[in-house]
PDB file of C-alpha atoms and ligand atoms in Angstrom:
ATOM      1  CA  UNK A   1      34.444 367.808 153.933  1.00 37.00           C
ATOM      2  CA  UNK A   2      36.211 370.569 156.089  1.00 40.00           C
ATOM      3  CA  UNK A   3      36.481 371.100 159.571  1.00 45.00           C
ATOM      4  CA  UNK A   4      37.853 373.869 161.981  1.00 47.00           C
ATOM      5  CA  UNK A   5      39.079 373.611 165.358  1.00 63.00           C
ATOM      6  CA  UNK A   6      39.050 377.144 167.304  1.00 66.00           C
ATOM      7  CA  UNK A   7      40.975 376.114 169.978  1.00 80.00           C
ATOM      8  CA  UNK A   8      44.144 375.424 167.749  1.00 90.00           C
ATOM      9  CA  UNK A   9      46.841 377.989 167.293  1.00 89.00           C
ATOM     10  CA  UNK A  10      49.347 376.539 165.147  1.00 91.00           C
ATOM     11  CA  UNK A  11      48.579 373.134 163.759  1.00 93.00           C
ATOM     12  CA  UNK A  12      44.823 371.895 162.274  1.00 91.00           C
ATOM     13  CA  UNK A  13      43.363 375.203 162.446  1.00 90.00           C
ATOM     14  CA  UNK A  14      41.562 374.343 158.636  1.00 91.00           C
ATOM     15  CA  UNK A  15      41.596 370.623 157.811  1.00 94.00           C
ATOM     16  CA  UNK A  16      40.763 369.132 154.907  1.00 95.00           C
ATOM     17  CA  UNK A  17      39.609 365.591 154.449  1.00 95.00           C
ATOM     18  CA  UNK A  18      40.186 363.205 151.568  1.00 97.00           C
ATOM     19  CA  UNK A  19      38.614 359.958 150.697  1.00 97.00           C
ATOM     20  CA  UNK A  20      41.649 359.323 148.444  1.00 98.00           C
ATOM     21  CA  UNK A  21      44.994 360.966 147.003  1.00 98.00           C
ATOM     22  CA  UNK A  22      48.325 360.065 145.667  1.00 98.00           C
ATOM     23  CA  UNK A  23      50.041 361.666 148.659  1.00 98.00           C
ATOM     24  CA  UNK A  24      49.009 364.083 151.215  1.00 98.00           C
ATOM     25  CA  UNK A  25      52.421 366.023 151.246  1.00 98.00           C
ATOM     26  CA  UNK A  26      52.538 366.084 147.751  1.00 98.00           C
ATOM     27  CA  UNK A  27      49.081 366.521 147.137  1.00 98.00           C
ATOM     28  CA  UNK A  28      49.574 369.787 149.660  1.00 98.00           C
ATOM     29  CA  UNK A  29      52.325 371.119 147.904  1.00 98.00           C
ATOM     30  CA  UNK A  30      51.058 371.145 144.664  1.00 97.00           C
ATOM     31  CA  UNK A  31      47.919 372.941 146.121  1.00 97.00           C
ATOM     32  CA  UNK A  32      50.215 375.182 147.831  1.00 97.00           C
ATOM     33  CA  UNK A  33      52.048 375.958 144.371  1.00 96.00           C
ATOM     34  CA  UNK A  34      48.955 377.324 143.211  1.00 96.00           C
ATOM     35  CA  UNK A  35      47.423 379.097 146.091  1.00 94.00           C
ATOM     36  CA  UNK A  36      48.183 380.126 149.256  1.00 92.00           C
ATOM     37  CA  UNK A  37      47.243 378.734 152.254  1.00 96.00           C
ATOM     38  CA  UNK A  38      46.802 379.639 156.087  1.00 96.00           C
ATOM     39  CA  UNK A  39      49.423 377.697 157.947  1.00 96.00           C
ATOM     40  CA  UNK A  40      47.823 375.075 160.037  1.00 96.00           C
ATOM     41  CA  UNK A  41      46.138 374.031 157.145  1.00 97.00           C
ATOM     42  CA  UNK A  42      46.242 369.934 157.268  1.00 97.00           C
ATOM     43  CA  UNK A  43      45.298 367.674 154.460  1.00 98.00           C
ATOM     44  CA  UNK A  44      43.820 364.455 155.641  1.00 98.00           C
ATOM     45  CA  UNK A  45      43.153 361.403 153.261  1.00 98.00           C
ATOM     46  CA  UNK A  46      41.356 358.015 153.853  1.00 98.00           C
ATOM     47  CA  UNK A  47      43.577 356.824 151.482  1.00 98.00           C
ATOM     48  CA  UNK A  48      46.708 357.270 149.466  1.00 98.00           C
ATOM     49  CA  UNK A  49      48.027 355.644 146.096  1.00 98.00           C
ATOM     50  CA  UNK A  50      51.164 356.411 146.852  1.00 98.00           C
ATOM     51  CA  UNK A  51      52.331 357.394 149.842  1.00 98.00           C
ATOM     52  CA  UNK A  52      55.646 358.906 150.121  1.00 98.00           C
ATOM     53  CA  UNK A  53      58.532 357.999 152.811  1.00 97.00           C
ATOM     54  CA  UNK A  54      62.256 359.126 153.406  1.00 93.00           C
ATOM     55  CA  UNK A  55      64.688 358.887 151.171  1.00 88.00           C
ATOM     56  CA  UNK A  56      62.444 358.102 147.997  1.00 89.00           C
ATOM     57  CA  UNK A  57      60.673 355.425 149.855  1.00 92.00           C
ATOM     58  CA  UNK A  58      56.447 354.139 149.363  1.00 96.00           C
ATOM     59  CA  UNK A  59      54.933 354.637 152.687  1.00 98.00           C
ATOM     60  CA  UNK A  60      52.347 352.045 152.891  1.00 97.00           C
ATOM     61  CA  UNK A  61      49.043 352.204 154.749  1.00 98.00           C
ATOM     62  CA  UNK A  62      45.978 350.090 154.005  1.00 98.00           C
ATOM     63  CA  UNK A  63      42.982 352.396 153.506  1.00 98.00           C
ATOM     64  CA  UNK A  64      40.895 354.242 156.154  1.00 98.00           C
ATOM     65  CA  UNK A  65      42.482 352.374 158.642  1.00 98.00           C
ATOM     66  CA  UNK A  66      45.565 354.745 159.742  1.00 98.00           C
ATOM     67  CA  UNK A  67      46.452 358.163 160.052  1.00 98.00           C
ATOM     68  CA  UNK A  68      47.803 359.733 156.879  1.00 98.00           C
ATOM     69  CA  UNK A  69      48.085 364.051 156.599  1.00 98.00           C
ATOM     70  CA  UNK A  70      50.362 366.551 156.114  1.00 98.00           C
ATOM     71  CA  UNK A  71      50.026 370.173 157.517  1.00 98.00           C
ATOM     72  CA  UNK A  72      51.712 373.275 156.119  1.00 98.00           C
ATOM     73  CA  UNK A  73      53.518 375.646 158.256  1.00 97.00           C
ATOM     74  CA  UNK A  74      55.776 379.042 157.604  1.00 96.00           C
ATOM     75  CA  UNK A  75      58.679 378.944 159.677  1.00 95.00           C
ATOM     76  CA  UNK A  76      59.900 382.353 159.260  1.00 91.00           C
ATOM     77  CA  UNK A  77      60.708 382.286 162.659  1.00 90.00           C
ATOM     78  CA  UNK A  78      63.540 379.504 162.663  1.00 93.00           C
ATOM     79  CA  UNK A  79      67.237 379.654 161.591  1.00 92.00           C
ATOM     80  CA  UNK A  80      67.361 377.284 158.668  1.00 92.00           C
ATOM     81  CA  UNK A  81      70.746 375.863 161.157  1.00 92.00           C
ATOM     82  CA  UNK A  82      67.829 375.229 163.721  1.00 94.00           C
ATOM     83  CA  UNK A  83      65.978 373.819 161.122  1.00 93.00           C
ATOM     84  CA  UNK A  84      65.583 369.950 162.641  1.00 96.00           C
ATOM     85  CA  UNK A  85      64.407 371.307 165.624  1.00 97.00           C
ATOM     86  CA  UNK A  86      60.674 371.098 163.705  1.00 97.00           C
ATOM     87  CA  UNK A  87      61.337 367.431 163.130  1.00 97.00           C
ATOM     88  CA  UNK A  88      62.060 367.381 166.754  1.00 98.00           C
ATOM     89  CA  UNK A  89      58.940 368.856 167.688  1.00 98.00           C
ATOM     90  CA  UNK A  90      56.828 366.667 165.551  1.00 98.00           C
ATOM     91  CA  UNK A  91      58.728 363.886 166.550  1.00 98.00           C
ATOM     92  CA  UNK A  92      57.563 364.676 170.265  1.00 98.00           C
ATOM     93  CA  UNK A  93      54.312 365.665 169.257  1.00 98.00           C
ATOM     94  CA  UNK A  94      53.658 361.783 168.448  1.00 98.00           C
ATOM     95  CA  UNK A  95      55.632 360.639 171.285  1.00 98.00           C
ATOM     96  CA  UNK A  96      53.384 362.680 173.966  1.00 98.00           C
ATOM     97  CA  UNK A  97      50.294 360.972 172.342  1.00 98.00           C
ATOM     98  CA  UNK A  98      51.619 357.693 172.016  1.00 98.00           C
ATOM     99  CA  UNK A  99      53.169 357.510 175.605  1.00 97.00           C
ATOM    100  CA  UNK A 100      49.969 357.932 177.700  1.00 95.00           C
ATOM    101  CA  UNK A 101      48.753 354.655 175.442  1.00 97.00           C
ATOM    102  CA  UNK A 102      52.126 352.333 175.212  1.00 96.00           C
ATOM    103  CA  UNK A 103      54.994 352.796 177.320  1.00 90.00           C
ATOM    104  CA  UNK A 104      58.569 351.902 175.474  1.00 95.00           C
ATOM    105  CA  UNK A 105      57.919 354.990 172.714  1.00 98.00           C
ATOM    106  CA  UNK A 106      61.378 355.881 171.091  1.00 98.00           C
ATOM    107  CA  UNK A 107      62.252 358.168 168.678  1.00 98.00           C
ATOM    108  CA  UNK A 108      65.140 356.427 166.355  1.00 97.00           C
ATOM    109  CA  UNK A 109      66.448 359.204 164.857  1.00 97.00           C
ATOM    110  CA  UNK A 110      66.201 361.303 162.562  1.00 96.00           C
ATOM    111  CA  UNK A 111      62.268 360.811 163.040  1.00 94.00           C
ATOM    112  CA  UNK A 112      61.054 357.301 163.167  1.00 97.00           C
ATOM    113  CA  UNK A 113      58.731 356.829 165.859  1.00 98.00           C
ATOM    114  CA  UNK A 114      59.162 353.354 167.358  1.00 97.00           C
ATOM    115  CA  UNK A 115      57.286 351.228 170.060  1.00 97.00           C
ATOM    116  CA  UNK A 116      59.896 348.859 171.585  1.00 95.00           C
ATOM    117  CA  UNK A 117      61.320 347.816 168.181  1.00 93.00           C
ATOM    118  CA  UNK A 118      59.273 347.894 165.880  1.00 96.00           C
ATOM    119  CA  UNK A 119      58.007 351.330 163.839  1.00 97.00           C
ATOM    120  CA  UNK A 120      54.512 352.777 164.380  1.00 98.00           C
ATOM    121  CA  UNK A 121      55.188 356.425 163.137  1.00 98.00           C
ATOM    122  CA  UNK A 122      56.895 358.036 160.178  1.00 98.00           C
ATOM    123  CA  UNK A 123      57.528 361.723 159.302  1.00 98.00           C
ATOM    124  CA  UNK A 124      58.212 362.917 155.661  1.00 98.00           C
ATOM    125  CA  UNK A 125      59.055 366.916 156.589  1.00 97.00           C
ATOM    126  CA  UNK A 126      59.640 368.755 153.642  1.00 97.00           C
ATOM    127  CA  UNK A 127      60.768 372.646 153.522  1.00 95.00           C
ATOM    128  CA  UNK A 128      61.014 374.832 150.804  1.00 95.00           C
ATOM    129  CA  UNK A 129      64.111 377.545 151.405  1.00 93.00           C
ATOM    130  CA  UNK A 130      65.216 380.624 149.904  1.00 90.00           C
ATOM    131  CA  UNK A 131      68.402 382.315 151.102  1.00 88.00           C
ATOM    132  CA  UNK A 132      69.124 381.539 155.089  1.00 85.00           C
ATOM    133  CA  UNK A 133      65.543 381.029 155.766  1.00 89.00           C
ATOM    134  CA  UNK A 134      62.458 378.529 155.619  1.00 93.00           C
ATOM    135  CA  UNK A 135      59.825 379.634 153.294  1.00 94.00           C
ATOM    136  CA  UNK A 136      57.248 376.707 153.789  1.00 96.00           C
ATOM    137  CA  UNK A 137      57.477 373.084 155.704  1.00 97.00           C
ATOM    138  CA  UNK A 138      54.989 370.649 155.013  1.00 98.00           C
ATOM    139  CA  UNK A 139      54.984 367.613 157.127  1.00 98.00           C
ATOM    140  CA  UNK A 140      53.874 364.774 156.492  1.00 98.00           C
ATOM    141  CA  UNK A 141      52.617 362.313 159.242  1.00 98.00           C
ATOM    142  CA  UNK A 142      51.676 358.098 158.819  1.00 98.00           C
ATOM    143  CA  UNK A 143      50.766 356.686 161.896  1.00 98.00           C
ATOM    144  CA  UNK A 144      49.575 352.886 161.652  1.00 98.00           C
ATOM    145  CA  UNK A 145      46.370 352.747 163.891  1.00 98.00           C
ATOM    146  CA  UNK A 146      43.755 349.467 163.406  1.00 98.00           C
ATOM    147  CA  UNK A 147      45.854 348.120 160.398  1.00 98.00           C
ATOM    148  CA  UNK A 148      47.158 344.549 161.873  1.00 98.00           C
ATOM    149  CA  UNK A 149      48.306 342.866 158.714  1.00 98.00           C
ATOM    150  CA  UNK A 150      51.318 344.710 157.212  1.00 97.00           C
ATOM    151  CA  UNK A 151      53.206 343.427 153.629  1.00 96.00           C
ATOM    152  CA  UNK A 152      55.610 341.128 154.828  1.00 95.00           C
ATOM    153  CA  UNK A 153      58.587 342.866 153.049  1.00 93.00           C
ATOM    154  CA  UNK A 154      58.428 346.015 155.676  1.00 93.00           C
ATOM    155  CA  UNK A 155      60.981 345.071 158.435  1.00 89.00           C
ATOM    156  CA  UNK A 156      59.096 345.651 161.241  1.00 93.00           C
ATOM    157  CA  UNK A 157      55.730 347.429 161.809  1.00 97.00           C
ATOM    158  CA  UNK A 158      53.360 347.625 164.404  1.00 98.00           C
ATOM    159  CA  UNK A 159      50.307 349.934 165.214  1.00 98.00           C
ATOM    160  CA  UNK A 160      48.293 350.571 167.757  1.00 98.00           C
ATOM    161  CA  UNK A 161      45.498 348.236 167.511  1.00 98.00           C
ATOM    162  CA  UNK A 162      48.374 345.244 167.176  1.00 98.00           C
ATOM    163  CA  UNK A 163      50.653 346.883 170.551  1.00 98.00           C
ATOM    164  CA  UNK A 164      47.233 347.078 172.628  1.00 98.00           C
ATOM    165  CA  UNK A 165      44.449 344.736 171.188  1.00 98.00           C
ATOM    166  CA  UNK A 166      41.822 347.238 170.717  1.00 98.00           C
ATOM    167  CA  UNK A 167      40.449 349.283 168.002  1.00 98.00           C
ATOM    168  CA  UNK A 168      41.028 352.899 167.837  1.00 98.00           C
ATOM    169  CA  UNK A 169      38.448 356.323 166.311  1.00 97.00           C
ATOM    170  CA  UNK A 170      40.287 357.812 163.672  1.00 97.00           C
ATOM    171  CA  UNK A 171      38.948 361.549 164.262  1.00 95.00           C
ATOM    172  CA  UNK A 172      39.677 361.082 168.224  1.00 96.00           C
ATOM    173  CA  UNK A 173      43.334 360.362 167.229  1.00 97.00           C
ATOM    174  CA  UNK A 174      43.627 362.932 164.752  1.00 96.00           C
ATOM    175  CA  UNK A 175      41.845 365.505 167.258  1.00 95.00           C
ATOM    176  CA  UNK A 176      44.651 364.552 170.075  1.00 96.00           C
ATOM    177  CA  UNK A 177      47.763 364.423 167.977  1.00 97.00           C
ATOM    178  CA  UNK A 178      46.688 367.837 166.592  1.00 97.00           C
ATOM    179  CA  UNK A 179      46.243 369.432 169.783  1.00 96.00           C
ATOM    180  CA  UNK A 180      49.964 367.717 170.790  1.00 97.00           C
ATOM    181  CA  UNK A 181      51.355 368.878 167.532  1.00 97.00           C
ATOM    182  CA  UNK A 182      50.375 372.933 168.493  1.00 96.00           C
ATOM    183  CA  UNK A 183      51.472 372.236 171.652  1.00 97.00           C
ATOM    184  CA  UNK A 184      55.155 371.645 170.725  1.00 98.00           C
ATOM    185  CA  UNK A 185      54.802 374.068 167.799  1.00 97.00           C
ATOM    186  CA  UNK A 186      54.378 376.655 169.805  1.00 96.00           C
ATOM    187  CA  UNK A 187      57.531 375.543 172.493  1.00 97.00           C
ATOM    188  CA  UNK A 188      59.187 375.552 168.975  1.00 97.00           C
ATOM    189  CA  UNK A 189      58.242 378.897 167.851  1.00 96.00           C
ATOM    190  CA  UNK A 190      58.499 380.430 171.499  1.00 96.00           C
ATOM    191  CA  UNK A 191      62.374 379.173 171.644  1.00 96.00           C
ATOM    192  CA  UNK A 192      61.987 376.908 173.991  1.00 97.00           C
ATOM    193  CA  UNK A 193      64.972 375.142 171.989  1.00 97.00           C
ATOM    194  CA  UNK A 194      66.835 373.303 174.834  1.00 97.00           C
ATOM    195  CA  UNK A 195      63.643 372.150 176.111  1.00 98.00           C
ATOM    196  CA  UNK A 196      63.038 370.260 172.693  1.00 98.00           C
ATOM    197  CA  UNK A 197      66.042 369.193 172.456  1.00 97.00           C
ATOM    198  CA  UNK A 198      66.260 367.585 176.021  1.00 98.00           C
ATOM    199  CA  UNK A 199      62.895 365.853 175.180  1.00 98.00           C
ATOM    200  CA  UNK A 200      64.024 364.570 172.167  1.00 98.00           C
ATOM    201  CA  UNK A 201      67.445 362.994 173.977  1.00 98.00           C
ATOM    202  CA  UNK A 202      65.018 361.647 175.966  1.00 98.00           C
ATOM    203  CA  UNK A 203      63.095 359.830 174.125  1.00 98.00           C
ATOM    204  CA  UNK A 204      65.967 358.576 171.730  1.00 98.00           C
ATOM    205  CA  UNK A 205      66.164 355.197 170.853  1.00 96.00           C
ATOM    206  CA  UNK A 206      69.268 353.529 171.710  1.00 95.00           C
ATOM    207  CA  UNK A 207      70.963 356.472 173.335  1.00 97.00           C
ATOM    208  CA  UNK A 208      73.942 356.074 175.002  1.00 97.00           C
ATOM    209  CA  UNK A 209      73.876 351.695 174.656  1.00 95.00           C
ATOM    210  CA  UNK A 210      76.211 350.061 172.214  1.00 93.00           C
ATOM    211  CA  UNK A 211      74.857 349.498 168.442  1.00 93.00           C
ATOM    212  CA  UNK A 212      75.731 348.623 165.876  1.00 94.00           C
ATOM    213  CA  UNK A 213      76.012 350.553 162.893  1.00 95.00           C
ATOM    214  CA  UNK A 214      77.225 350.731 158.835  1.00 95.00           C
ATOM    215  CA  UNK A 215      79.538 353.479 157.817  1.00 96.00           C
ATOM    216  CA  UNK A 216      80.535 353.409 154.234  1.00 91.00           C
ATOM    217  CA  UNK A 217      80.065 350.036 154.144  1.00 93.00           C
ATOM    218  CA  UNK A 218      82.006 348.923 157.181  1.00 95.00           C
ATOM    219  CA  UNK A 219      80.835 347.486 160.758  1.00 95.00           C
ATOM    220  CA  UNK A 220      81.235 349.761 163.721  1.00 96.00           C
ATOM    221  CA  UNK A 221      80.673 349.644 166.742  1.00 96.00           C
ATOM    222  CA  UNK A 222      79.429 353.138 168.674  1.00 97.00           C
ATOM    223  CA  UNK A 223      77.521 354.634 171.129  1.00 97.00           C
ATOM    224  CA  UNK A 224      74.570 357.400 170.335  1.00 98.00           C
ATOM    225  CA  UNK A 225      75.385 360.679 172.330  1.00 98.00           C
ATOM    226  CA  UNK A 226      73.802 363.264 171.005  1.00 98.00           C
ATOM    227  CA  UNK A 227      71.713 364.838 167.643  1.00 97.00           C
ATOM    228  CA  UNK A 228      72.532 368.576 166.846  1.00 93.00           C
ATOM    229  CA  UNK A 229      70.072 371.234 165.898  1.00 86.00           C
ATOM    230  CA  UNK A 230      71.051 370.658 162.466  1.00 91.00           C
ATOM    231  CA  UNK A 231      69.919 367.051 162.474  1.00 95.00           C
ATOM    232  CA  UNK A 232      73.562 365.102 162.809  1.00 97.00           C
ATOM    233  CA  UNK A 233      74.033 362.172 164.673  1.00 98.00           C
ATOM    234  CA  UNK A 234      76.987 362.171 167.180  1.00 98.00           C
ATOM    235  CA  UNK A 235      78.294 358.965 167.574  1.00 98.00           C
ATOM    236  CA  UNK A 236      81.071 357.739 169.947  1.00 98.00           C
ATOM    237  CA  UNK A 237      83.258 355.407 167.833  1.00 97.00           C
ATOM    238  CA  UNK A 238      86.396 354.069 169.468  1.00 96.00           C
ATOM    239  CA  UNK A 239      87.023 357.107 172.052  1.00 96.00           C
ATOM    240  CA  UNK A 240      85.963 359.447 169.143  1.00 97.00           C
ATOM    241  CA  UNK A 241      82.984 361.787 168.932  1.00 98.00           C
ATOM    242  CA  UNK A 242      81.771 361.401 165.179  1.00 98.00           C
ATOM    243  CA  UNK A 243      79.142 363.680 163.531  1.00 98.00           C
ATOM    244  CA  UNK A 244      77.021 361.532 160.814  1.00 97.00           C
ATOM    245  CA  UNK A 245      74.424 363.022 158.409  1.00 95.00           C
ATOM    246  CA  UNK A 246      71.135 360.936 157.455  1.00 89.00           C
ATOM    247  CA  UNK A 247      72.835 358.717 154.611  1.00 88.00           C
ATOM    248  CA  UNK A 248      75.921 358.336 156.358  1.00 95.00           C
ATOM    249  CA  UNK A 249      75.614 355.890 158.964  1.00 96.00           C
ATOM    250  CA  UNK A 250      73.126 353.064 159.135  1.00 92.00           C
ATOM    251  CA  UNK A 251      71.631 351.321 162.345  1.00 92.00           C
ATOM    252  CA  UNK A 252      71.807 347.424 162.099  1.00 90.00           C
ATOM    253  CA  UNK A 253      71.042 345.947 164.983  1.00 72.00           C
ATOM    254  CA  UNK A 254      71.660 345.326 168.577  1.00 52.00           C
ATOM    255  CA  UNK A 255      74.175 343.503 170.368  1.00 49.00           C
ATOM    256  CA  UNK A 256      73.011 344.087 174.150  1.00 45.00           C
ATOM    257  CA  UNK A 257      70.226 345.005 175.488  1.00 43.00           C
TER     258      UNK A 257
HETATM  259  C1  BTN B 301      59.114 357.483 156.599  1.00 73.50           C
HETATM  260  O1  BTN B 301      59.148 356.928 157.678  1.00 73.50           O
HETATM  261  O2  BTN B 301      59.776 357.091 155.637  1.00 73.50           O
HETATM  262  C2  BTN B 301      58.243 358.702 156.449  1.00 73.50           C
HETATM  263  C3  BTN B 301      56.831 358.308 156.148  1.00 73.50           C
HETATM  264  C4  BTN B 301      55.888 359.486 156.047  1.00 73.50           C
HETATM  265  C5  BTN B 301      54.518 359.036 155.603  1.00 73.50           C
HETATM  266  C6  BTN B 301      53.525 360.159 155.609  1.00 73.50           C
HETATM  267  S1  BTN B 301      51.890 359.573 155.333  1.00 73.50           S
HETATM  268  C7  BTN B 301      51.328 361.201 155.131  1.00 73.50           C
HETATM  269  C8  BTN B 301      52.371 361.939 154.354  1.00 73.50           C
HETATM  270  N1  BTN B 301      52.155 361.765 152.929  1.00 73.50           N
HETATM  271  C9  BTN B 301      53.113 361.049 152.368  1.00 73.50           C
HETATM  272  O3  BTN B 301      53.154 360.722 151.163  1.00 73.50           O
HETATM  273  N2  BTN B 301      54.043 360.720 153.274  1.00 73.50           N
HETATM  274  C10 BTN B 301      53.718 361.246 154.578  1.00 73.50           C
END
């Protein structure tokens, strides 16, 4: 089945629906390997067999009860040093849908999307670069709607039907975040860089309250100051500004509220 949304500039201007796939992003990119596609072209599935997450993880999502796609875009327009300014913007895309629903939205960084503590969202982006520049970005969206039973071996997820007691239409959710995601896609590719960035600080879980965290395997404690356009952490450890990359530092938990 395919639909079209006119009003659309940037993201879900051709969708695609699935009843089932092994993964939308990779699913996308394999499509994308042997054709081209308009950007804005999103990939929908009712299902997955094997979702992907960060860092070689399984995303898991029970079928046709979530929201599971992934969208192309060409980002010639972005310094690949800017480059986690997209994540930002998707990041915020989710967060300006979510917030109207469920106060306490977070973004833990790099680009988990959290309510209170527990993790509703995840974002699997995924560019393709040659030279200083971003050929292709496909990124990949889960976001746990009516599912209320989760595996008991995820740490802690939620979804919206669990955070407000109500069931939730699939296509009226995937309609919204759409029209969010073009939204901040186009701050994104109109520079509005310090814009992003100030929403994003904003909405950063944990920001500037002691955590914490696991760097090469010892205990520190730190505060969260800042993330840079490249995607680093900055992390105040005893008096010291620290910059961490994604596997360098691990959250572990709280010790005040
Ligand atoms: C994470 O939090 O680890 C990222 C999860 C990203 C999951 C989405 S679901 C749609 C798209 N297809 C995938 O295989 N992964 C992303």
């Amino acid at each position: 089945m395919k639909r079209y949304s006119e009003n659309r500039l940037i993201a879900g201007t051709n969708i695609i629906w699935e009843v089932e796939v092994c993964s939308t992003n990779t699913h996308l990119i394999s499509l994308l390997n042997s054709s081209k596609l308009p950007g804005g072209t999103v990939i929908i599935a009712s299902h997955q067999t094997a979702g992907r997450g960060q860092i070689g993880n399984r995303w898991h999502s029970e079928a046709g009860k979530n929201l599971t796609f992934s969208m192309v875009i060409y980002p010639g327009f972005l310094d690949l040093q800017k480059q986690f300014l997209l994540n930002m913007a998707v990041s915020l895309a989710l967060v300006d849908y979510l917030k109207a629903i469920i106060p306490d939205v977070y973004i833990k960084w790099p680009n988990d999307i959290y309510i209170s503590h527990k993790k509703i969202a995840g974002i699997l982006v995924e560019n393709s670069v040659s030279g200083n520049q971003i050929k292709q970005t496909v990124i990949g969206i889960g976001l746990n709607i009516n599912q209320t039973l989760f595996p008991p071996d995820l740490p802690n997820p939620t979804s919206l039907a669990l955070e407000t007691g109500r069931k939730f239409e699939l296509e009226e959710v995937t309609e919204l975040i759409l029209n969010f995601l073009d939204a901040r896609l186009l701050q994104l590719k109109s520079e509005k860089f310090e814009r992003l960035h100030t929403d994003y600080l904003k909405y950063l879980y944990r920001i500037n309250k002691p955590y914490l965290f696991d760097v090469n395997g010892e205990t520190v404690e730190g505060i969260i100051k800042n993330v840079d356009d490249t995607g680093h952490l900055i992390v105040e450890i005893a008096d010291e500004l620290r910059t961490f990359g994604f596997k360098e530092i691990k959250y572990l938990y709280e010790i005040w509220n």
